[in-house]
C-alpha cells in the first residue's frame, strides 16, 4: 500500500464523517510526544512544540509499521478521527494473514530472536566492562524469559510477572539493572519498527527503591582510619604497602575503585592522572600534594607498567577486600564500603563549601544530579551554618529581633 493510496483512504474517510481538513495546517518536524488514546489500538494524538496537536494512527501494513496522519485536533473531533483510524486499520488488514506464523515472524520477531538482534546491533556501542556485565544479566535473566512471545505482543502483564519473579531470584539492584536493559530493548523495538510508538510496558513497572548510601567518614573516624593506614604502610609486606597506597589514593582523589587499581605509570602526568577509561569515558583527575606524595613513594620496576603490584602472585593487584576488612576492624568503623571513600571525599568537599559543579568535575560526573547525592552535611556543620546566619541577621537588625520578642513587665503601658 503506497503513501498515495493511504492518503486517498484518509480523504475518503474524512469526507464520510463530514470533516474538511486542510493538510497544509499539519505541522512538520519531530513531535514532542504522543498520547495513545486507547480507544483503538494504535490511535493517538501527537503534540508538537508549536502547540498544535494532530491525530494519527499506527498499524502494520505488509510487514511494516506505518504512521498515518489523520488531521489536526483543532479541526477534527475525537470521534471523527476515531472513525478514520478504524477505516485505515481495516484497509491495512486487507490481504494480510495474521495466522501465518512465517509472515508474523518476519514483521515482528519473537522475544528470543529480537534479543539476539538487539545484542548484535547495539552491544558494539558498549564499553567492554558494560558488555561483560550485561552479558551476565542476559545469560541469567533474559535468555528464555518470554518463551513464544512476539516482541509486539509484550505488555504490562508479561513484564510485571517477569519482574516479580526476578525479584525472587536476585537482589533489588540486579533486578533494576535487568529491567533497564529490557526497557532499552523495547525502546529500540519501537525505533526499529517492531512495536507501536510509546507502548513500552516497562514504563509502568515501578523499579525497586534504591538504597540510599549516605555513609561517610566523620573527622574523628578519619583520624582513626588514617592512623591504621599509617601503621599498615610501615609493614614489611610490600603487597600490603601497595594495597594501602590504593586505599589512600582513593580517599585523596575520590576516584572509583577500578580507576585506581588499573592505573599504569603512563597515566601519571605530573599533578594529573589521565584515565584512559572510566565510567563516563576518558577523564583527567587532578592530584593534590598529598596524593602526589603517595604516588612518588611507590616503587617502580622495569617491565611492570602498573602502579599497584601484588608481589606474592607477581601480577597487578586485583582485589583489596581482605586488607579492607582488616582496616575496618582495627579502626572500629563497622560497615563501610570501599566506594564510601568516594562519598567521604565528596561530602567533605561540600562541607568545605565547594560548589556542586566543582565537586562533579572532581568526581567525573556527567550531570549535577549524580553529584547532589554526595553533598551531605552532618549536624555539626548544619548547626554551625544556622548559627552563623542567625548571628549575621541579628547584627544587621541591631539586636531588635530579640528585644521585640521579650515579655514586657506587668503594669507597663
Tab-separated table of C-alpha atoms in Angstrom:
chain	number	residue	atom	x	y	z
A	1	UNK	CA	0.000	0.000	0.000
A	2	UNK	CA	1.586	3.274	-1.138
A	3	UNK	CA	1.525	6.667	0.571
A	4	UNK	CA	-0.744	7.974	-2.180
A	5	UNK	CA	-3.320	5.225	-1.673
A	6	UNK	CA	-3.195	5.769	2.082
A	7	UNK	CA	-3.817	9.485	1.629
A	8	UNK	CA	-6.797	8.713	-0.597
A	9	UNK	CA	-8.254	6.359	2.025
A	10	UNK	CA	-7.905	9.054	4.692
A	11	UNK	CA	-9.512	11.690	2.465
A	12	UNK	CA	-12.463	9.405	1.662
A	13	UNK	CA	-12.951	8.541	5.320
A	14	UNK	CA	-12.811	12.227	6.311
A	15	UNK	CA	-15.442	13.019	3.704
A	16	UNK	CA	-17.695	10.292	5.114
A	17	UNK	CA	-17.549	11.748	8.620
A	18	UNK	CA	-18.190	15.237	7.261
A	19	UNK	CA	-14.761	16.708	8.011
A	20	UNK	CA	-12.900	19.132	5.780
A	21	UNK	CA	-9.185	19.087	6.555
A	22	UNK	CA	-6.527	21.368	5.134
A	23	UNK	CA	-3.346	19.287	5.336
A	24	UNK	CA	-1.233	22.415	4.956
A	25	UNK	CA	-2.112	23.093	8.599
A	26	UNK	CA	-0.449	19.861	9.725
A	27	UNK	CA	2.869	20.807	11.396
A	28	UNK	CA	6.127	19.379	10.085
A	29	UNK	CA	9.157	18.188	12.014
A	30	UNK	CA	9.585	15.955	15.038
A	31	UNK	CA	6.728	15.689	17.523
A	32	UNK	CA	7.419	16.442	21.172
A	33	UNK	CA	5.321	13.500	22.411
A	34	UNK	CA	2.480	11.147	21.509
A	35	UNK	CA	-0.550	10.283	23.652
A	36	UNK	CA	-2.243	6.963	22.846
A	37	UNK	CA	-5.963	7.271	23.391
A	38	UNK	CA	-6.677	3.605	23.939
A	39	UNK	CA	-9.964	3.657	22.004
A	40	UNK	CA	-8.432	1.899	19.007
A	41	UNK	CA	-5.079	0.105	19.081
A	42	UNK	CA	-2.533	2.481	17.538
A	43	UNK	CA	-4.830	5.540	17.619
A	44	UNK	CA	-3.285	8.619	19.230
A	45	UNK	CA	-2.583	12.321	19.181
A	46	UNK	CA	0.812	13.895	18.571
A	47	UNK	CA	1.878	17.072	20.334
A	48	UNK	CA	4.247	19.468	18.550
A	49	UNK	CA	6.445	22.206	20.060
A	50	UNK	CA	4.323	24.805	18.253
A	51	UNK	CA	1.350	23.820	20.409
A	52	UNK	CA	-0.529	22.088	17.602
A	53	UNK	CA	-1.937	18.595	18.073
A	54	UNK	CA	-2.528	16.069	15.294
A	55	UNK	CA	-4.463	12.787	15.285
A	56	UNK	CA	-2.517	9.793	13.951
A	57	UNK	CA	-2.915	6.040	13.610
A	58	UNK	CA	-0.131	3.456	13.557
A	59	UNK	CA	-0.628	-0.013	12.121
A	60	UNK	CA	1.267	-2.762	10.313
A	61	UNK	CA	0.963	-2.895	6.540
A	62	UNK	CA	2.683	-5.701	4.621
A	63	UNK	CA	5.066	-6.327	7.497
A	64	UNK	CA	5.993	-2.637	8.010
A	65	UNK	CA	4.886	-0.305	10.760
A	66	UNK	CA	3.219	2.708	9.121
A	67	UNK	CA	2.206	6.000	10.738
A	68	UNK	CA	-0.736	7.725	9.078
A	69	UNK	CA	-1.658	11.356	9.763
A	70	UNK	CA	-5.418	11.830	10.123
A	71	UNK	CA	-5.638	15.576	10.700
A	72	UNK	CA	-5.328	18.486	13.182
A	73	UNK	CA	-7.149	18.155	16.509
A	74	UNK	CA	-8.285	21.765	16.083
A	75	UNK	CA	-10.433	20.705	13.124
A	76	UNK	CA	-11.465	17.134	13.923
A	77	UNK	CA	-13.398	15.826	16.885
A	78	UNK	CA	-12.049	12.743	18.606
A	79	UNK	CA	-14.996	10.714	17.309
A	80	UNK	CA	-14.344	11.760	13.704
A	81	UNK	CA	-10.655	10.919	13.988
A	82	UNK	CA	-11.533	7.559	15.543
A	83	UNK	CA	-13.780	6.676	12.616
A	84	UNK	CA	-10.984	7.469	10.158
A	85	UNK	CA	-8.492	5.420	12.224
A	86	UNK	CA	-10.829	2.425	12.047
A	87	UNK	CA	-11.037	2.729	8.263
A	88	UNK	CA	-7.223	2.870	7.925
A	89	UNK	CA	-6.757	-0.156	10.222
A	90	UNK	CA	-9.370	-2.114	8.263
A	91	UNK	CA	-7.671	-1.396	4.920
A	92	UNK	CA	-4.280	-2.286	6.400
A	93	UNK	CA	-5.541	-5.742	7.288
A	94	UNK	CA	-6.817	-6.495	3.792
A	95	UNK	CA	-4.688	-9.157	2.113
A	96	UNK	CA	-2.766	-9.945	5.300
A	97	UNK	CA	-2.949	-13.299	7.021
A	98	UNK	CA	-2.185	-12.779	10.734
A	99	UNK	CA	-2.403	-16.514	11.349
A	100	UNK	CA	0.545	-17.211	9.134
A	101	UNK	CA	3.408	-17.694	11.570
A	102	UNK	CA	6.067	-17.121	8.950
A	103	UNK	CA	4.781	-13.688	7.965
A	104	UNK	CA	4.412	-12.641	11.547
A	105	UNK	CA	7.966	-13.578	12.486
A	106	UNK	CA	9.178	-11.574	9.517
A	107	UNK	CA	7.272	-8.461	10.622
A	108	UNK	CA	7.750	-8.804	14.407
A	109	UNK	CA	10.167	-11.425	15.777
A	110	UNK	CA	9.750	-13.483	18.901
A	111	UNK	CA	11.470	-12.154	22.014
A	112	UNK	CA	14.441	-14.542	21.838
A	113	UNK	CA	15.080	-13.660	18.187
A	114	UNK	CA	14.854	-9.959	18.915
A	115	UNK	CA	17.177	-10.331	21.925
A	116	UNK	CA	19.809	-11.778	19.590
A	117	UNK	CA	19.260	-8.974	17.071
A	118	UNK	CA	19.408	-6.279	19.754
A	119	UNK	CA	22.663	-7.658	21.161
A	120	UNK	CA	24.329	-7.887	17.761
A	121	UNK	CA	23.242	-4.383	16.689
A	122	UNK	CA	23.536	-2.442	19.933
A	123	UNK	CA	26.213	-4.070	22.102
A	124	UNK	CA	29.147	-2.856	19.924
A	125	UNK	CA	28.452	0.619	21.383
A	126	UNK	CA	29.025	-0.581	24.958
A	127	UNK	CA	32.300	-0.430	26.828
A	128	UNK	CA	33.995	-3.761	27.464
A	129	UNK	CA	33.100	-3.669	31.173
A	130	UNK	CA	29.459	-2.814	30.373
A	131	UNK	CA	29.261	-5.641	27.839
A	132	UNK	CA	30.637	-8.127	30.370
A	133	UNK	CA	28.070	-7.022	32.984
A	134	UNK	CA	25.160	-7.052	30.535
A	135	UNK	CA	26.181	-10.469	29.193
A	136	UNK	CA	25.849	-11.802	32.728
A	137	UNK	CA	22.385	-10.320	33.207
A	138	UNK	CA	21.288	-11.597	29.806
A	139	UNK	CA	22.517	-15.121	30.478
A	140	UNK	CA	20.837	-15.326	33.895
A	141	UNK	CA	17.620	-13.324	33.497
A	142	UNK	CA	16.762	-12.591	29.842
A	143	UNK	CA	17.577	-15.704	27.828
A	144	UNK	CA	14.356	-17.715	27.649
A	145	UNK	CA	12.441	-15.135	29.716
A	146	UNK	CA	9.420	-14.705	27.405
A	147	UNK	CA	9.175	-18.012	25.542
A	148	UNK	CA	6.967	-17.919	22.453
A	149	UNK	CA	6.002	-14.252	22.948
A	150	UNK	CA	6.308	-11.946	19.953
A	151	UNK	CA	8.050	-8.650	20.612
A	152	UNK	CA	4.989	-6.618	19.561
A	153	UNK	CA	2.762	-8.695	21.898
A	154	UNK	CA	4.687	-7.945	25.078
A	155	UNK	CA	2.549	-5.995	27.515
A	156	UNK	CA	2.487	-4.812	31.112
A	157	UNK	CA	1.272	-8.185	32.396
A	158	UNK	CA	4.213	-10.017	30.811
A	159	UNK	CA	6.790	-7.613	32.252
A	160	UNK	CA	5.163	-7.360	35.704
A	161	UNK	CA	5.135	-11.141	36.194
A	162	UNK	CA	8.721	-11.415	34.925
A	163	UNK	CA	9.952	-8.638	37.249
A	164	UNK	CA	8.177	-10.144	40.276
A	165	UNK	CA	9.832	-13.495	39.587
A	166	UNK	CA	13.167	-11.758	39.030
A	167	UNK	CA	12.993	-10.169	42.485
A	168	UNK	CA	12.563	-13.647	43.980
A	169	UNK	CA	15.698	-14.848	42.218
A	170	UNK	CA	18.124	-11.969	42.719
A	171	UNK	CA	18.735	-8.754	44.641
A	172	UNK	CA	16.858	-5.472	44.050
A	173	UNK	CA	19.838	-3.807	42.348
A	174	UNK	CA	20.360	-6.605	39.825
A	175	UNK	CA	16.614	-6.703	39.132
A	176	UNK	CA	16.602	-2.968	38.419
A	177	UNK	CA	19.613	-3.225	36.115
A	178	UNK	CA	17.999	-6.034	34.128
A	179	UNK	CA	14.734	-4.074	33.895
A	180	UNK	CA	16.680	-1.146	32.428
A	181	UNK	CA	18.203	-3.432	29.791
A	182	UNK	CA	14.741	-4.753	28.862
A	183	UNK	CA	13.338	-1.224	28.766
A	184	UNK	CA	16.023	-0.088	26.343
A	185	UNK	CA	15.453	-3.204	24.233
A	186	UNK	CA	11.760	-2.404	23.828
A	187	UNK	CA	12.558	1.242	23.069
A	188	UNK	CA	14.747	0.018	20.222
A	189	UNK	CA	11.927	-2.288	19.087
A	190	UNK	CA	9.824	0.856	18.608
A	191	UNK	CA	12.612	2.696	16.782
A	192	UNK	CA	13.265	-0.298	14.527
A	193	UNK	CA	9.581	-0.617	13.623
A	194	UNK	CA	8.648	-3.764	15.551
A	195	UNK	CA	6.332	-2.052	18.065
A	196	UNK	CA	3.968	0.926	18.103
A	197	UNK	CA	5.468	4.171	19.403
A	198	UNK	CA	5.291	4.874	23.157
A	199	UNK	CA	3.981	1.401	24.064
A	200	UNK	CA	6.926	0.238	26.167
A	201	UNK	CA	5.349	-1.742	29.048
A	202	UNK	CA	8.448	-1.275	31.234
A	203	UNK	CA	7.434	2.358	31.824
A	204	UNK	CA	4.539	1.282	34.024
A	205	UNK	CA	6.628	-1.128	36.121
A	206	UNK	CA	7.972	0.507	39.257
A	207	UNK	CA	11.620	-0.418	39.924
A	208	UNK	CA	12.857	-1.378	43.376
A	209	UNK	CA	13.591	1.510	45.696
A	210	UNK	CA	17.264	2.338	45.699
A	211	UNK	CA	19.104	2.034	48.979
A	212	UNK	CA	20.346	5.450	49.997
A	213	UNK	CA	24.008	5.048	50.892
A	214	UNK	CA	24.852	8.152	52.886
A	215	UNK	CA	27.760	6.705	54.846
A	216	UNK	CA	30.845	8.847	55.005
A	217	UNK	CA	33.669	9.149	57.493
A	218	UNK	CA	33.459	11.915	60.082
A	219	UNK	CA	36.537	13.866	61.160
A	220	UNK	CA	37.006	11.605	64.193
A	221	UNK	CA	36.579	8.433	62.082
A	222	UNK	CA	39.015	9.768	59.510
A	223	UNK	CA	41.626	10.203	62.260
A	224	UNK	CA	41.305	6.530	63.294
A	225	UNK	CA	41.247	5.429	59.667
A	226	UNK	CA	44.390	7.427	58.904
A	227	UNK	CA	46.272	6.046	61.903
A	228	UNK	CA	45.575	2.444	60.886
A	229	UNK	CA	46.641	3.202	57.305
A	230	UNK	CA	49.884	4.758	58.570
A	231	UNK	CA	50.655	1.671	60.652
A	232	UNK	CA	49.977	-0.717	57.774
A	233	UNK	CA	52.033	1.310	55.318
A	234	UNK	CA	55.022	0.629	57.575
A	235	UNK	CA	54.518	-3.136	57.094
A	236	UNK	CA	57.373	-5.350	55.893
A	237	UNK	CA	54.995	-6.865	53.320
A	238	UNK	CA	55.305	-4.887	50.038
A	239	UNK	CA	51.887	-6.099	48.819
A	240	UNK	CA	50.221	-4.681	51.953
A	241	UNK	CA	52.048	-1.390	51.441
A	242	UNK	CA	50.900	-1.329	47.817
A	243	UNK	CA	47.276	-2.038	48.834
A	244	UNK	CA	47.422	0.779	51.393
A	245	UNK	CA	48.560	3.059	48.584
A	246	UNK	CA	45.399	2.137	46.646
A	247	UNK	CA	43.153	2.973	49.601
A	248	UNK	CA	44.948	6.223	50.396
A	249	UNK	CA	44.709	7.388	46.791
A	250	UNK	CA	41.000	6.519	46.690
A	251	UNK	CA	40.413	8.741	49.706
A	252	UNK	CA	42.527	11.626	48.385
A	253	UNK	CA	41.105	11.693	44.835
A	254	UNK	CA	37.511	10.444	45.117
A	255	UNK	CA	38.195	8.069	42.217
A	256	UNK	CA	36.305	4.850	41.640
A	257	UNK	CA	37.865	1.591	42.814
A	258	UNK	CA	38.772	0.209	39.372
A	259	UNK	CA	40.073	3.578	38.176
A	260	UNK	CA	42.860	3.356	40.761
A	261	UNK	CA	43.508	-0.399	40.630
A	262	UNK	CA	44.137	-0.302	36.873
A	263	UNK	CA	46.466	2.734	36.902
A	264	UNK	CA	49.656	2.471	34.874
A	265	UNK	CA	52.709	4.717	35.039
A	266	UNK	CA	51.900	6.111	31.599
A	267	UNK	CA	48.673	7.523	33.105
A	268	UNK	CA	50.582	9.721	35.565
A	269	UNK	CA	51.382	13.134	34.085
A	270	UNK	CA	52.789	15.486	36.721
A	271	UNK	CA	49.947	16.518	39.028
A	272	UNK	CA	47.337	14.748	36.905
A	273	UNK	CA	46.072	11.269	36.210
A	274	UNK	CA	44.917	10.799	32.624
A	275	UNK	CA	42.371	7.995	32.906
A	276	UNK	CA	42.023	6.237	29.573
A	277	UNK	CA	38.756	4.619	30.558
A	278	UNK	CA	36.313	5.464	33.349
A	279	UNK	CA	32.568	5.061	33.882
A	280	UNK	CA	31.972	8.277	31.935
A	281	UNK	CA	34.821	7.829	29.444
A	282	UNK	CA	38.371	9.247	29.435
A	283	UNK	CA	38.898	11.980	32.021
A	284	UNK	CA	41.543	13.910	33.952
A	285	UNK	CA	42.000	13.557	37.724
A	286	UNK	CA	43.865	16.372	39.448
A	287	UNK	CA	46.268	15.455	42.260
A	288	UNK	CA	46.879	17.416	45.426
A	289	UNK	CA	50.306	17.362	47.067
A	290	UNK	CA	49.350	14.501	49.422
A	291	UNK	CA	48.124	12.320	46.532
A	292	UNK	CA	51.252	13.118	44.558
A	293	UNK	CA	53.410	12.060	47.533
A	294	UNK	CA	51.620	8.692	47.676
A	295	UNK	CA	52.445	8.079	44.015
A	296	UNK	CA	56.047	9.263	44.402
A	297	UNK	CA	56.540	6.800	47.284
A	298	UNK	CA	55.577	3.813	45.137
A	299	UNK	CA	58.481	1.700	43.838
A	300	UNK	CA	58.891	1.442	40.056
A	301	UNK	CA	60.094	-1.772	38.450
A	302	UNK	CA	61.323	-2.417	34.959
A	303	UNK	CA	58.757	-4.091	32.688
A	304	UNK	CA	55.942	-3.591	35.250
A	305	UNK	CA	53.640	-0.841	33.934
A	306	UNK	CA	51.155	-0.901	36.861
A	307	UNK	CA	51.405	1.311	39.936
A	308	UNK	CA	49.955	-1.248	42.349
A	309	UNK	CA	51.573	-4.664	42.273
A	310	UNK	CA	50.891	-7.942	44.067
A	311	UNK	CA	54.391	-9.162	44.884
A	312	UNK	CA	53.204	-12.555	46.117
A	313	UNK	CA	51.450	-13.565	42.889
A	314	UNK	CA	53.527	-11.314	40.587
A	315	UNK	CA	50.573	-9.607	38.915
A	316	UNK	CA	48.606	-6.349	39.299
A	317	UNK	CA	46.525	-6.085	42.470
A	318	UNK	CA	43.022	-7.241	41.575
A	319	UNK	CA	41.293	-7.043	44.966
A	320	UNK	CA	41.940	-5.462	48.380
A	321	UNK	CA	38.895	-6.772	50.261
A	322	UNK	CA	40.943	-8.721	52.815
A	323	UNK	CA	43.085	-5.654	53.582
A	324	UNK	CA	39.935	-3.508	53.705
A	325	UNK	CA	38.313	-5.748	56.323
A	326	UNK	CA	41.491	-5.585	58.395
A	327	UNK	CA	41.431	-1.774	58.352
A	328	UNK	CA	37.739	-1.605	59.302
A	329	UNK	CA	38.283	-3.979	62.228
A	330	UNK	CA	41.325	-2.143	63.574
A	331	UNK	CA	39.759	1.303	63.165
A	332	UNK	CA	36.399	0.116	64.571
A	333	UNK	CA	34.437	1.575	61.624
A	334	UNK	CA	31.666	-1.000	61.363
A	335	UNK	CA	30.047	-1.433	57.954
A	336	UNK	CA	31.813	0.670	55.342
A	337	UNK	CA	32.195	0.024	51.612
A	338	UNK	CA	35.305	0.931	49.653
A	339	UNK	CA	33.042	3.136	47.499
A	340	UNK	CA	32.193	5.131	50.657
A	341	UNK	CA	35.681	6.661	50.434
A	342	UNK	CA	34.458	8.413	47.277
A	343	UNK	CA	31.389	9.507	49.205
A	344	UNK	CA	33.657	10.769	52.009
A	345	UNK	CA	35.760	12.780	49.544
A	346	UNK	CA	32.667	14.432	48.048
A	347	UNK	CA	30.961	15.076	51.392
A	348	UNK	CA	33.992	16.797	52.893
A	349	UNK	CA	34.372	18.831	49.710
A	350	UNK	CA	30.772	20.002	50.195
A	351	UNK	CA	31.419	20.815	53.855
A	352	UNK	CA	34.424	22.838	52.702
A	353	UNK	CA	31.919	24.905	50.688
A	354	UNK	CA	32.922	23.596	47.256
A	355	UNK	CA	30.127	24.026	44.715
A	356	UNK	CA	28.265	21.049	43.245
A	357	UNK	CA	29.597	21.735	39.718
A	358	UNK	CA	33.151	21.747	41.089
A	359	UNK	CA	32.583	18.518	43.040
A	360	UNK	CA	31.044	16.982	39.928
A	361	UNK	CA	34.151	17.833	37.909
A	362	UNK	CA	36.408	16.349	40.580
A	363	UNK	CA	34.379	13.133	40.622
A	364	UNK	CA	33.960	12.931	36.844
A	365	UNK	CA	30.154	13.061	36.916
A	366	UNK	CA	28.221	13.595	33.703
A	367	UNK	CA	25.462	15.641	35.412
A	368	UNK	CA	24.778	17.521	38.645
A	369	UNK	CA	22.060	15.095	39.731
A	370	UNK	CA	24.694	12.442	40.321
A	371	UNK	CA	26.703	14.889	42.402
A	372	UNK	CA	23.822	16.099	44.570
A	373	UNK	CA	23.526	12.798	46.452
A	374	UNK	CA	27.103	13.146	47.696
A	375	UNK	CA	26.625	16.643	49.103
A	376	UNK	CA	25.505	15.731	52.626
A	377	UNK	CA	26.351	17.800	55.703
A	378	UNK	CA	26.457	16.426	59.210
A	379	UNK	CA	24.579	18.056	62.118
A	380	UNK	CA	27.653	19.903	63.377
A	381	UNK	CA	28.060	21.782	60.101
A	382	UNK	CA	24.330	22.468	59.816
A	383	UNK	CA	24.219	23.907	63.343
A	384	UNK	CA	27.323	25.953	62.633
A	385	UNK	CA	25.775	27.287	59.432
A	386	UNK	CA	22.454	28.240	61.025
A	387	UNK	CA	24.292	29.897	63.930
A	388	UNK	CA	26.370	31.997	61.511
A	389	UNK	CA	23.268	33.048	59.561
A	390	UNK	CA	21.397	33.883	62.774
A	391	UNK	CA	24.299	35.961	64.122
A	392	UNK	CA	24.552	37.867	60.836
A	393	UNK	CA	20.831	38.670	60.777
A	394	UNK	CA	20.916	39.735	64.435
A	395	UNK	CA	23.832	42.104	63.756
A	396	UNK	CA	22.013	43.633	60.785
A	397	UNK	CA	18.885	44.287	62.868
A	398	UNK	CA	20.944	45.837	65.672
A	399	UNK	CA	19.537	43.397	68.233
A	400	UNK	CA	15.911	44.428	67.735
A	401	UNK	CA	14.748	40.882	66.883
A	402	UNK	CA	15.481	39.572	70.389
A	403	UNK	CA	14.154	42.679	72.082
A	404	UNK	CA	10.916	42.578	70.114
A	405	UNK	CA	10.081	39.114	71.367
A	406	UNK	CA	10.805	39.747	75.070
A	407	UNK	CA	7.945	39.911	77.589
A	408	UNK	CA	7.080	43.342	78.933
A	409	UNK	CA	6.879	43.668	82.771
A	410	UNK	CA	3.396	43.754	84.327
A	411	UNK	CA	1.933	47.208	84.609
A	412	UNK	CA	3.914	48.529	81.662
A	413	UNK	CA	1.776	50.541	79.206
